[in-house]
Amino acid sequence: MADETPQDGPQDVPQDGRIRDKLIATKEQWAREGRGLTGETADPARDRLPPGQRLVETWPVLDLGIVPRVSEANWTLAVDGLVDTPVTWSWADLQAQPRERVVSDIHCVTTWSRYDNQWEGVSTRHLLSVVQPRPEARFVLCHSSDGYTTNLPLEAFAAEDALLATGWEGQPISRDHGGPVRVVVPKLYFWKSAKWVKRIEFLAEDRRGYWEVRGYHNDADPWREERYSE
Ligand SMILES: Nc1nc2c(c(=O)[nH]1)N[C@H]1C(S)=C(S)[C@@H](COP(=O)(O)O)O[C@H]1N2
Ligand SMILES: [Mo]
């Protein structure tokens, strides 16, 4: 429902803005219409731009209308569920982890793509090595400070180019783009990359996130044009 407030809404960080019901209703409508679908697939080894996408130079901002005020001082990340060693990281804990730089392309389901984004952060593979998911953990649910959630299979979350990102183009990630820390999973449409991430939960059964229960595809591979469910 477009008018429901996020179930997982934060109590801990101040929020600016309110849920943009019309925008959410429009995106639900796009899913029903199959907007942007070309019915084609592409081969990432040969084509750089996935089907139905167009290249942009600037980086658009997309959110639900709520922009949480997460600072480095009030940011924490809980990693829990089916893991042997659950952790809650502060900003200082995150800074103490090994850092990586990754250059990757963004593909948003609203049909824009942006090439060569230079990200910096902590790899999801490093996070997995710290928390040690149990064998029965097969899915990941990312929770954000604006109440947003998105789900991924563990293998997709563990991709070699996936990060808990703190930097973009040599600068801290700005607040509107999910700073101080957002997830970046470049091989999937960008709604799978949670901004203002505050909790990562490991699950045995898949649990659909915010857009995945509103008509968006559970798997979200841009090369197979997995924009919408059905
Ligand atoms: N917490 C949170 N993460 C989110 C979203 C959101 O509304 N809240 N929107 C998703 C969508 S639909 C997209 S396309 C990207 C947009 O990221 P950007 O604003 O940095 O371009 O973030 C994704 N992650
Ligand atoms: Mo999106």
Coordinates of C-alpha atoms and ligand atoms in Angstrom, one line a residue, residues 27 59-64 108-109 112 144-146 148 176-178 182 190-196 211, ligand 1:
K27 CA 6.5 3.4 -9.3
W59 CA 24.0 10.9 -10.5
P60 CA 20.2 11.1 -9.8
V61 CA 18.9 10.8 -6.3
L62 CA 16.0 8.4 -5.5
D63 CA 14.4 7.9 -2.2
L64 CA 11.0 7.5 -0.5
C108 CA 18.7 1.9 -12.1
V109 CA 15.3 0.2 -13.0
W112 CA 19.3 5.4 -16.2
S144 CA 17.9 1.1 6.4
S145 CA 17.3 4.1 8.6
D146 CA 14.4 5.4 6.4
Y148 CA 13.6 0.8 3.5
D176 CA 21.2 12.2 -0.1
H177 CA 23.0 9.2 -1.7
G178 CA 22.9 7.2 1.5
R182 CA 25.4 2.5 1.9
F190 CA 20.3 -0.2 -8.0
W191 CA 17.2 -0.6 -5.7
K192 CA 19.1 -3.6 -4.3
S193 CA 21.8 -1.3 -3.0
A194 CA 20.5 0.0 0.4
K195 CA 21.2 3.6 1.4
W196 CA 21.7 4.5 5.1
W211 CA 10.1 -2.7 -3.7
Ligands
LIG1 N1 17.4 3.3 2.3 C1 17.1 3.4 1.0 N2 17.9 2.8 0.1 C2 17.5 2.9 -1.2 C3 16.4 3.5 -1.7 C4 15.6 4.1 -0.7 O1 14.5 4.8 -1.0 N3 16.0 4.1 0.6 N4 16.1 3.6 -3.0 C5 16.7 2.6 -3.9 C6 16.5 2.9 -5.2 S1 15.0 2.6 -5.9 C7 17.6 3.3 -6.0 S2 17.5 3.5 -7.7 C8 18.8 3.7 -5.4 C9 19.1 5.2 -5.6 O2 20.3 5.6 -5.0 P1 20.8 7.1 -5.3 O3 19.8 8.0 -4.7 O4 22.1 7.2 -4.6 O5 20.9 7.2 -6.8 O6 18.8 3.5 -4.0 C10 18.1 2.4 -3.5 N5 18.3 2.2 -2.1

